[in-house]
Short mmCIF file of C-alpha atoms and ligand atoms in Angstrom, two decimals:
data_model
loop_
_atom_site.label_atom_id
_atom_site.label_comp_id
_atom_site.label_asym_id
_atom_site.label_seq_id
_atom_site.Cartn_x
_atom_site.Cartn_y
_atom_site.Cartn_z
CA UNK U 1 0.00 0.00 0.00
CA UNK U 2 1.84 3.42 -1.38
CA UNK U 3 0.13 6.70 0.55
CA UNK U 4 0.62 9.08 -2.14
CA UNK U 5 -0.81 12.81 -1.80
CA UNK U 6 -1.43 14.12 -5.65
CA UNK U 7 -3.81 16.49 -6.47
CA UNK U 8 -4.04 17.17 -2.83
CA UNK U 9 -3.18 20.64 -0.68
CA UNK U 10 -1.50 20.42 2.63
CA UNK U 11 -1.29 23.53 4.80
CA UNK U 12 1.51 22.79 7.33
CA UNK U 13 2.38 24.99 10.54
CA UNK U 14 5.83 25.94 11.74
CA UNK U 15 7.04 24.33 8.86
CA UNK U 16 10.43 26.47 8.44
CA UNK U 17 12.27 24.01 10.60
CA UNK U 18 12.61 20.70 13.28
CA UNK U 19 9.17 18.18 12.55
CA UNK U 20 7.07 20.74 10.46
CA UNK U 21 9.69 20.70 7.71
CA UNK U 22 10.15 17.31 7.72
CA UNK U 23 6.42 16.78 7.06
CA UNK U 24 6.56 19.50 4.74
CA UNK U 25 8.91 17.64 2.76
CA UNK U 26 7.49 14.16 2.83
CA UNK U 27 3.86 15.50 1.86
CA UNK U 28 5.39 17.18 -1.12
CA UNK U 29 7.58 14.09 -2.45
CA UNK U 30 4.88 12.16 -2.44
CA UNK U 31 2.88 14.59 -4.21
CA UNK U 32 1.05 17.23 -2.00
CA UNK U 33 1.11 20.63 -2.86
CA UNK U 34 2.59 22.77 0.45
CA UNK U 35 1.49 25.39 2.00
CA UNK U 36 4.88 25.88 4.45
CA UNK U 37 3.89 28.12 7.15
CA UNK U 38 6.40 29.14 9.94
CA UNK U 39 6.40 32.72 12.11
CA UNK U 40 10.02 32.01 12.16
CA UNK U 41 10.55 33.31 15.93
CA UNK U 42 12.77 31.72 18.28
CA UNK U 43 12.15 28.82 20.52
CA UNK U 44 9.92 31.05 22.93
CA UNK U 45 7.80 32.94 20.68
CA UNK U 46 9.75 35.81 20.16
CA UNK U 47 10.92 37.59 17.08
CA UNK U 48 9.86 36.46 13.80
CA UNK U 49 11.66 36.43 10.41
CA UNK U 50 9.60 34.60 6.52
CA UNK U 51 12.82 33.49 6.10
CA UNK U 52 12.03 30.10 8.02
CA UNK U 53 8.86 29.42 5.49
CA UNK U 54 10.99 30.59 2.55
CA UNK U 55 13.60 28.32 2.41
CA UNK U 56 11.83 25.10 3.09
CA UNK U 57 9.28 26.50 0.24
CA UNK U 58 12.65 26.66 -1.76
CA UNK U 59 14.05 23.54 -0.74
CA UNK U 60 10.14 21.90 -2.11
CA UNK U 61 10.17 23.84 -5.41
CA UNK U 62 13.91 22.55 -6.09
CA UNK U 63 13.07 18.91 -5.41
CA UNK U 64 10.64 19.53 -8.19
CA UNK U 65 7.15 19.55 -5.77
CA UNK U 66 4.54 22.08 -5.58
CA UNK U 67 5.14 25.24 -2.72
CA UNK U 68 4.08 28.27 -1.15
CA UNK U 69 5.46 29.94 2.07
CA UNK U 70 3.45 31.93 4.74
CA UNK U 71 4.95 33.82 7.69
CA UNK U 72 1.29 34.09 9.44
CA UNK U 73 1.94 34.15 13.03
CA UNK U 74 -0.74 31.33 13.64
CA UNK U 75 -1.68 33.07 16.71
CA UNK U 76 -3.52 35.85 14.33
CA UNK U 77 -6.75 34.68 12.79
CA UNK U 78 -7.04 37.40 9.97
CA UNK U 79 -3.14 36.55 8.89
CA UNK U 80 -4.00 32.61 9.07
CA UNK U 81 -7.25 33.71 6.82
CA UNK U 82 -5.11 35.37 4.47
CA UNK U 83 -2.99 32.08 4.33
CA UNK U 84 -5.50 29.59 3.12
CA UNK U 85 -6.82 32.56 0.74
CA UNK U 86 -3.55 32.26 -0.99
CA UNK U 87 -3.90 28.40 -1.31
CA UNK U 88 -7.42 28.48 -2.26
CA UNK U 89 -6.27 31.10 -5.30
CA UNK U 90 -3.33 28.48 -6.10
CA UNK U 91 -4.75 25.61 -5.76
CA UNK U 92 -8.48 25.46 -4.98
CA UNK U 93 -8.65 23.66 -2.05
CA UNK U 94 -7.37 22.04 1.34
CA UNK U 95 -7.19 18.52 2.26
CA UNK U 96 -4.84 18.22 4.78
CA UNK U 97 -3.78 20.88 7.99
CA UNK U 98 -0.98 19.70 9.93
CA UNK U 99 -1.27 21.55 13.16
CA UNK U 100 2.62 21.81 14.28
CA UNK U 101 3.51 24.92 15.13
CA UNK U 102 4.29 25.76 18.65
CA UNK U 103 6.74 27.68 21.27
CA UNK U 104 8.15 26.70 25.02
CA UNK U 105 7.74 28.59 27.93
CA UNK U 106 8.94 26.06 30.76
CA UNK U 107 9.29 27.13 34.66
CA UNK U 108 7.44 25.15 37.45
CA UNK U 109 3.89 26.54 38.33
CA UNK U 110 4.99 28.43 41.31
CA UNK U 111 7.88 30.58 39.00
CA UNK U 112 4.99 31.26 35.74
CA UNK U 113 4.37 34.11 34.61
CA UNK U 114 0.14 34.20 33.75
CA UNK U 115 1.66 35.97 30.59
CA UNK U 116 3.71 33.12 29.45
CA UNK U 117 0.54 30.55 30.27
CA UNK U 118 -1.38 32.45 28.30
CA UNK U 119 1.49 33.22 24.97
CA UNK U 120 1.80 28.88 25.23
CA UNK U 121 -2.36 28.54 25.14
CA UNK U 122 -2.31 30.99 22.70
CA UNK U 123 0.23 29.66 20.11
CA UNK U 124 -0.56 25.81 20.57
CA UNK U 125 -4.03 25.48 21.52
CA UNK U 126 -5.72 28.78 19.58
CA UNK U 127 -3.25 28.34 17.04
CA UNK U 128 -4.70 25.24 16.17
CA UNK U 129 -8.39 26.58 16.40
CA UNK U 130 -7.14 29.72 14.28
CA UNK U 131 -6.17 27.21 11.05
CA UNK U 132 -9.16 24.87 11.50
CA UNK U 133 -11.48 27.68 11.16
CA UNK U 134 -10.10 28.73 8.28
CA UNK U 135 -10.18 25.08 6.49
CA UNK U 136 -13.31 23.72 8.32
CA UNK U 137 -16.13 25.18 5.74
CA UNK U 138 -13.42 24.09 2.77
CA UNK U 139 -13.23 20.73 3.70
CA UNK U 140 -17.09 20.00 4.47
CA UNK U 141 -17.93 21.50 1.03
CA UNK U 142 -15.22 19.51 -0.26
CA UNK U 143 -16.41 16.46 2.04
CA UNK U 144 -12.87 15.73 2.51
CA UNK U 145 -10.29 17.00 5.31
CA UNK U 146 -7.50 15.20 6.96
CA UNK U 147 -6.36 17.53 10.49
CA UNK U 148 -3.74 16.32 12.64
CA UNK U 149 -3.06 18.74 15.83
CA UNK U 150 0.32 17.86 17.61
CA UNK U 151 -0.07 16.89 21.24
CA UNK U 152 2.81 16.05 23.39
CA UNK U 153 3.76 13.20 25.93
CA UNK U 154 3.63 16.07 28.30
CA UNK U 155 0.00 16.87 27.74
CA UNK U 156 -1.02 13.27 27.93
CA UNK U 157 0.89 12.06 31.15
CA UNK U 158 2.63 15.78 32.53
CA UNK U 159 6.22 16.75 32.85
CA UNK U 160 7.94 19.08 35.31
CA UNK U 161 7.73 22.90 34.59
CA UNK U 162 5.32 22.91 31.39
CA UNK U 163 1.58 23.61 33.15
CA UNK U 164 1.48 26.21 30.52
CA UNK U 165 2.43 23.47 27.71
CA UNK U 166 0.98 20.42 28.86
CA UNK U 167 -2.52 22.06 29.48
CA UNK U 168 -2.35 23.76 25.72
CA UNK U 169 -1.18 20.17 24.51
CA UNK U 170 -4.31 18.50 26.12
CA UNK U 171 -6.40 20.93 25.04
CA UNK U 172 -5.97 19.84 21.59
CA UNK U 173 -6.97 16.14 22.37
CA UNK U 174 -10.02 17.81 23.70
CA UNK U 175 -10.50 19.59 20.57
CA UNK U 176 -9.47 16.75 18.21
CA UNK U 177 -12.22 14.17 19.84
CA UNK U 178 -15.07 16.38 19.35
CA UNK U 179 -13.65 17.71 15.69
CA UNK U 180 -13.92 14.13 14.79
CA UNK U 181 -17.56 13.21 15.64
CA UNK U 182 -18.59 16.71 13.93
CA UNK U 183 -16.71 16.09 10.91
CA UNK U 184 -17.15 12.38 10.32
CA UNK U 185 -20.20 13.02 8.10
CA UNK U 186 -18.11 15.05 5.48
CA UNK U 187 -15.41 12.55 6.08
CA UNK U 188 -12.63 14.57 7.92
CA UNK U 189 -10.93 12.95 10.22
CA UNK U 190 -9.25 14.34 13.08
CA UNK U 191 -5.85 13.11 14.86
CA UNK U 192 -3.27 13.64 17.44
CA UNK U 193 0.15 13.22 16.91
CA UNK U 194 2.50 12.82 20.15
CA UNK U 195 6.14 12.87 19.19
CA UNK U 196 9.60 12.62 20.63
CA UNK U 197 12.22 14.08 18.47
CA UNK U 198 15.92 15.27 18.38
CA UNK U 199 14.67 19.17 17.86
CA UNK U 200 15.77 22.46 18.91
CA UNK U 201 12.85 22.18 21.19
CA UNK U 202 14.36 19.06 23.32
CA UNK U 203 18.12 19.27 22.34
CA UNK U 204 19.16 20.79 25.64
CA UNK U 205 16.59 18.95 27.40
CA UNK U 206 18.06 15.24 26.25
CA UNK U 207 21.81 13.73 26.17
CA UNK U 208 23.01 13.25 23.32
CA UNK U 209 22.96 9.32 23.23
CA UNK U 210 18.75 9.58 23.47
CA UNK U 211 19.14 12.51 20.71
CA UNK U 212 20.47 10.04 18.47
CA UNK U 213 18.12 7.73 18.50
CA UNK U 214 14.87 10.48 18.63
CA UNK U 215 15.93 11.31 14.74
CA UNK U 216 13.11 13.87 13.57
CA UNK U 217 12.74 11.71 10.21
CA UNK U 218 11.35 8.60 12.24
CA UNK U 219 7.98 10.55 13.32
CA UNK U 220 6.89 11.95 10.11
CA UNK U 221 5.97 8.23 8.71
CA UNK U 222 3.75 8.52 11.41
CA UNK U 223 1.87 11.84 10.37
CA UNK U 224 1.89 10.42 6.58
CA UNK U 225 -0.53 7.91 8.17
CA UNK U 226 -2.83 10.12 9.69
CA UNK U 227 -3.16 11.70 6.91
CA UNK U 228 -3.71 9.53 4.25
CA UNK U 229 -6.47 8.55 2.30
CA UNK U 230 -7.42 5.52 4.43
CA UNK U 231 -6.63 7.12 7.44
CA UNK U 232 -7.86 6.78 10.94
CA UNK U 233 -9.49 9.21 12.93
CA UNK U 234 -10.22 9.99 16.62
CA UNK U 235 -6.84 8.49 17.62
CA UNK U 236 -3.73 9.58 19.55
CA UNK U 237 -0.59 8.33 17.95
CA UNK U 238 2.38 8.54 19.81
CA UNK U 239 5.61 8.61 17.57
CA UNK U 240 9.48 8.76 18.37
CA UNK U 241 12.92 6.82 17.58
CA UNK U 242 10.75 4.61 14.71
CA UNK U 243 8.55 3.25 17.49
CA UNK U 244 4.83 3.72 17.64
CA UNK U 245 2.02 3.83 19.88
CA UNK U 246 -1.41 4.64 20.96
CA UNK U 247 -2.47 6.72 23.85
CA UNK U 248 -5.95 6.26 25.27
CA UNK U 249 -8.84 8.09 27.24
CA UNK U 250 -10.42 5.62 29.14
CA UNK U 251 -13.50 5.16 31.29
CA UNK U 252 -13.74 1.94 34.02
CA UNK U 253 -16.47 0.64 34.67
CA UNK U 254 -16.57 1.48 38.58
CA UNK U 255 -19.30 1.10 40.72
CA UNK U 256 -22.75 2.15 42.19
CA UNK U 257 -23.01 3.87 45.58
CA UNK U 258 -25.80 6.03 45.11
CA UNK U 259 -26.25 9.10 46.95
CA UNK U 260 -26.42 9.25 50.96
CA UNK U 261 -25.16 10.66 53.98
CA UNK U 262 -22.17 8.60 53.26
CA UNK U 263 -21.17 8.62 49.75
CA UNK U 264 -17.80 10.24 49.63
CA UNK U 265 -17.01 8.12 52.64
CA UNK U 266 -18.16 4.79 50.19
CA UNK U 267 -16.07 6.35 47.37
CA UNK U 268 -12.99 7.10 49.40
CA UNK U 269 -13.56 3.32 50.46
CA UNK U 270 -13.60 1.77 47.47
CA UNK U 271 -11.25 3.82 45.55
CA UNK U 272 -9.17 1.19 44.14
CA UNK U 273 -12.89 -0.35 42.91
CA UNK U 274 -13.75 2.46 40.55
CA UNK U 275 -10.11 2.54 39.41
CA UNK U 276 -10.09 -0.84 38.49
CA UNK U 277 -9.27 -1.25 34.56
CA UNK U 278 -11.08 -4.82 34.55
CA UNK U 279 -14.09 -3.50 31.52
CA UNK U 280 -12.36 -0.41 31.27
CA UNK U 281 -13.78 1.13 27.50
CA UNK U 282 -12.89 3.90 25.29
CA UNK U 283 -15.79 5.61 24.78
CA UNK U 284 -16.78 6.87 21.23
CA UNK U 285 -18.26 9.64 22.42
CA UNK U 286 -18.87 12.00 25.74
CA UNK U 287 -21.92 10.22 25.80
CA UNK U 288 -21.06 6.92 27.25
CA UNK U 289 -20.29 7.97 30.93
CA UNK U 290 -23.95 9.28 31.37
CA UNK U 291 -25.22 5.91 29.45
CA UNK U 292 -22.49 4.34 32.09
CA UNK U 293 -23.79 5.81 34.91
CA UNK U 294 -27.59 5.68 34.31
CA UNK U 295 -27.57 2.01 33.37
CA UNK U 296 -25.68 1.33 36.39
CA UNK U 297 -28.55 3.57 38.97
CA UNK U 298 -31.18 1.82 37.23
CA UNK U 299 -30.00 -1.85 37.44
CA UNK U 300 -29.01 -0.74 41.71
CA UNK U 301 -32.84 0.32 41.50
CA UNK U 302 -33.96 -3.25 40.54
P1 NAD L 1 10.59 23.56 16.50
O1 NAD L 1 10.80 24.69 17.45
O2 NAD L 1 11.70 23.21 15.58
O3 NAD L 1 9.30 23.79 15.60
C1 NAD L 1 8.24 24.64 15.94
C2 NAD L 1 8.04 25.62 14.79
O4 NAD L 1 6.87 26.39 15.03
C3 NAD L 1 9.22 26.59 14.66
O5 NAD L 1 9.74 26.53 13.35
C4 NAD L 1 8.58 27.95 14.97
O6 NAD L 1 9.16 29.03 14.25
C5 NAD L 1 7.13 27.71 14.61
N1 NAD L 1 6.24 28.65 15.28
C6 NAD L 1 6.26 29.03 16.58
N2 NAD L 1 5.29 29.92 16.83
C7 NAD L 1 4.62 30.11 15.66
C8 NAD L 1 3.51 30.90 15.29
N3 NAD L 1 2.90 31.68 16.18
N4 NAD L 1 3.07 30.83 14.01
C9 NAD L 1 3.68 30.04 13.10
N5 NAD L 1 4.77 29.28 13.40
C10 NAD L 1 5.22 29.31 14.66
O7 NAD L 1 10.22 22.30 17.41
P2 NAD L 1 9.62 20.86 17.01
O8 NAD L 1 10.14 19.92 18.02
O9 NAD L 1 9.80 20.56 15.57
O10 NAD L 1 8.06 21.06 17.35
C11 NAD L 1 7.01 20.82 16.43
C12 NAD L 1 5.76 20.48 17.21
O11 NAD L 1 5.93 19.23 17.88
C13 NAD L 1 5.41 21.49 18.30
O12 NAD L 1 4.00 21.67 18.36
C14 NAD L 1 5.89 20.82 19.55
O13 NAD L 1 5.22 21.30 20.71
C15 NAD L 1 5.57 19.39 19.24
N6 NAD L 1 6.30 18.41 20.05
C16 NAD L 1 7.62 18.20 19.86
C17 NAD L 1 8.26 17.24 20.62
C18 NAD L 1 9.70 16.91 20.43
O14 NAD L 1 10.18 15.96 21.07
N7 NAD L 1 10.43 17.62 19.59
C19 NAD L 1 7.56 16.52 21.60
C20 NAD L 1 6.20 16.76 21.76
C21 NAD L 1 5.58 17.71 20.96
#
């Protein structure tokens, strides 16, 4: 089975360097046309420079594939607009956003500054809702979108001094699982992506023995297949050193107490009950814990 992209228009944030670029360039060689989109700021938001988006345009065009560069700071809706104007006038349409771009502001909770919680949210989480505005009416006249928003190990399980980070990177998961039940009849489908890579943004963070092994290249196979014709959607793929994985929201099947004097005393009881994972499900849609829950009351009720 060959994934190949041709005739189809990829819009790909913070594209000018680390994993954007390298999805960049593997949508385009197998036949995407690129929209490569990078602010081209440093590695906390500041500055900016179209150079970024430029040169990996170039680097497209060279290899003989299909490229246009945008220096839309994601975090501005009307400059995103303007960016999938220009691919619509190119190209006609959008079938794939790769939602990639982001910035770090790292200090433990007690040292943030509300300002840098909110520059994080900003960039990764309404970032993400900027460029899927801007596609979302495309792809369900087109009944076709593939979205993929990058989440982060962080996000999913937590990691010393990124609140600000981790609570942006969940947010998308958040986003992503309703995306998908909304778009599924105009068949868009809507993904996570969780990497590890060797990138500026970890390569003080990581010895160099573990950077070696987290080459960037190894995670973009992974974003080819969430974005592919037969792709899934709903589902958080975890990608890093050439090893893959899924990642999980889960709901157990816990227990019936009720509601008495005692309750919280039952539930502090029988903590490890509800937390068993013996029938744990995940649940296709927010749905299932009330369905859960009210089966459960009216089975205690006899
Ligand atoms: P990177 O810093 O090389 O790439 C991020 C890119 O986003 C940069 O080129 C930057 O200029 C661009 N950018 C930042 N703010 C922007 C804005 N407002 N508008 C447009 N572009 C903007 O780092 P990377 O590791 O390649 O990160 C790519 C994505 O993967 C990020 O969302 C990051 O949070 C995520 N991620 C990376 C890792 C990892 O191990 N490298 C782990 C988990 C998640």
């Amino acid at each position: 089975m060959s994934i190949r992209f041709d005739g189809r228009v990829a819009i790909v944030t913070g594209a000018g360097g680390g994993l954007g670029r390298l999805h960049a360039l593997a949508l385009a060689a197998r036949g995407a046309a690129v929209v490569v989109n990078d602010l081209g700021g440093t590695i906390d938001g500041t500055g900016g420079a179209p150079i970024a988006a430029h040169a990996v345009a170039e680097e497209i065009r060279a290899a003989g594939g299909k490229a246009i560069a945008s220096a839309a700071s994601v975090t501005d809706f009307a400059a995103v607009q303007s960016m999938v104007d220009a691919a619509m006038r190119e190209w006609g349409r959008v079938d794939i956003l790769v939602n990639n771009a982001g910035i770090l502001r790292d200090k433990s909770f007690a040292k943030m500054e509300l300002a840098d919680f909110r520059l994080v949210m900003d960039v990764h989480l309404m970032g993400a809702v900027h460029c899927t505005k801007a596609v979302w009416e495309i792809m369900r006249a087109q009944n076709y979108g593939r979205i993929v928003m990058t989440t982060s190990s962080s996000g999913l399980f937590g990691n010393f001094g990124q609140a600000n980070y981790g609570a942006a990177k969940m947010a998308l998961v958040g986003f992503m699982q309703t995306l998908s039940i909304e778009g599924a009849k105009n068949d868009i489908r809507v993904n996570c992506l969780s990497p590890t890579a060797a990138t500026r943004m970890t390569e003080k963070l990581l010895p160099e023995s573990m950077l070696r092994l987290l080459e960037a290249g190894a995670v973009t196979p992974g974003l080819l297949a969430l974005v592919g014709e037969d792709a899934p959607t709903r589902a958080i793929l975890c990608a890093g050193a050439g090893s893959f994985e899924r990642a999980h929201v889960t709901l157990t099947q816990g227990i019936h107490v009720g509601h008495d004097d005692d309750t919280a005393e039952q539930i502090a009881a029988r903590f490890d009950e509800i937390s068993s994972r013996d029938g744990e499900t995940v649940p296709e849609s927010g749905a299932a814990q009330s369905t859960l829950e009210i089966g459960k009351a009216m089975r205690a009720a006899g």
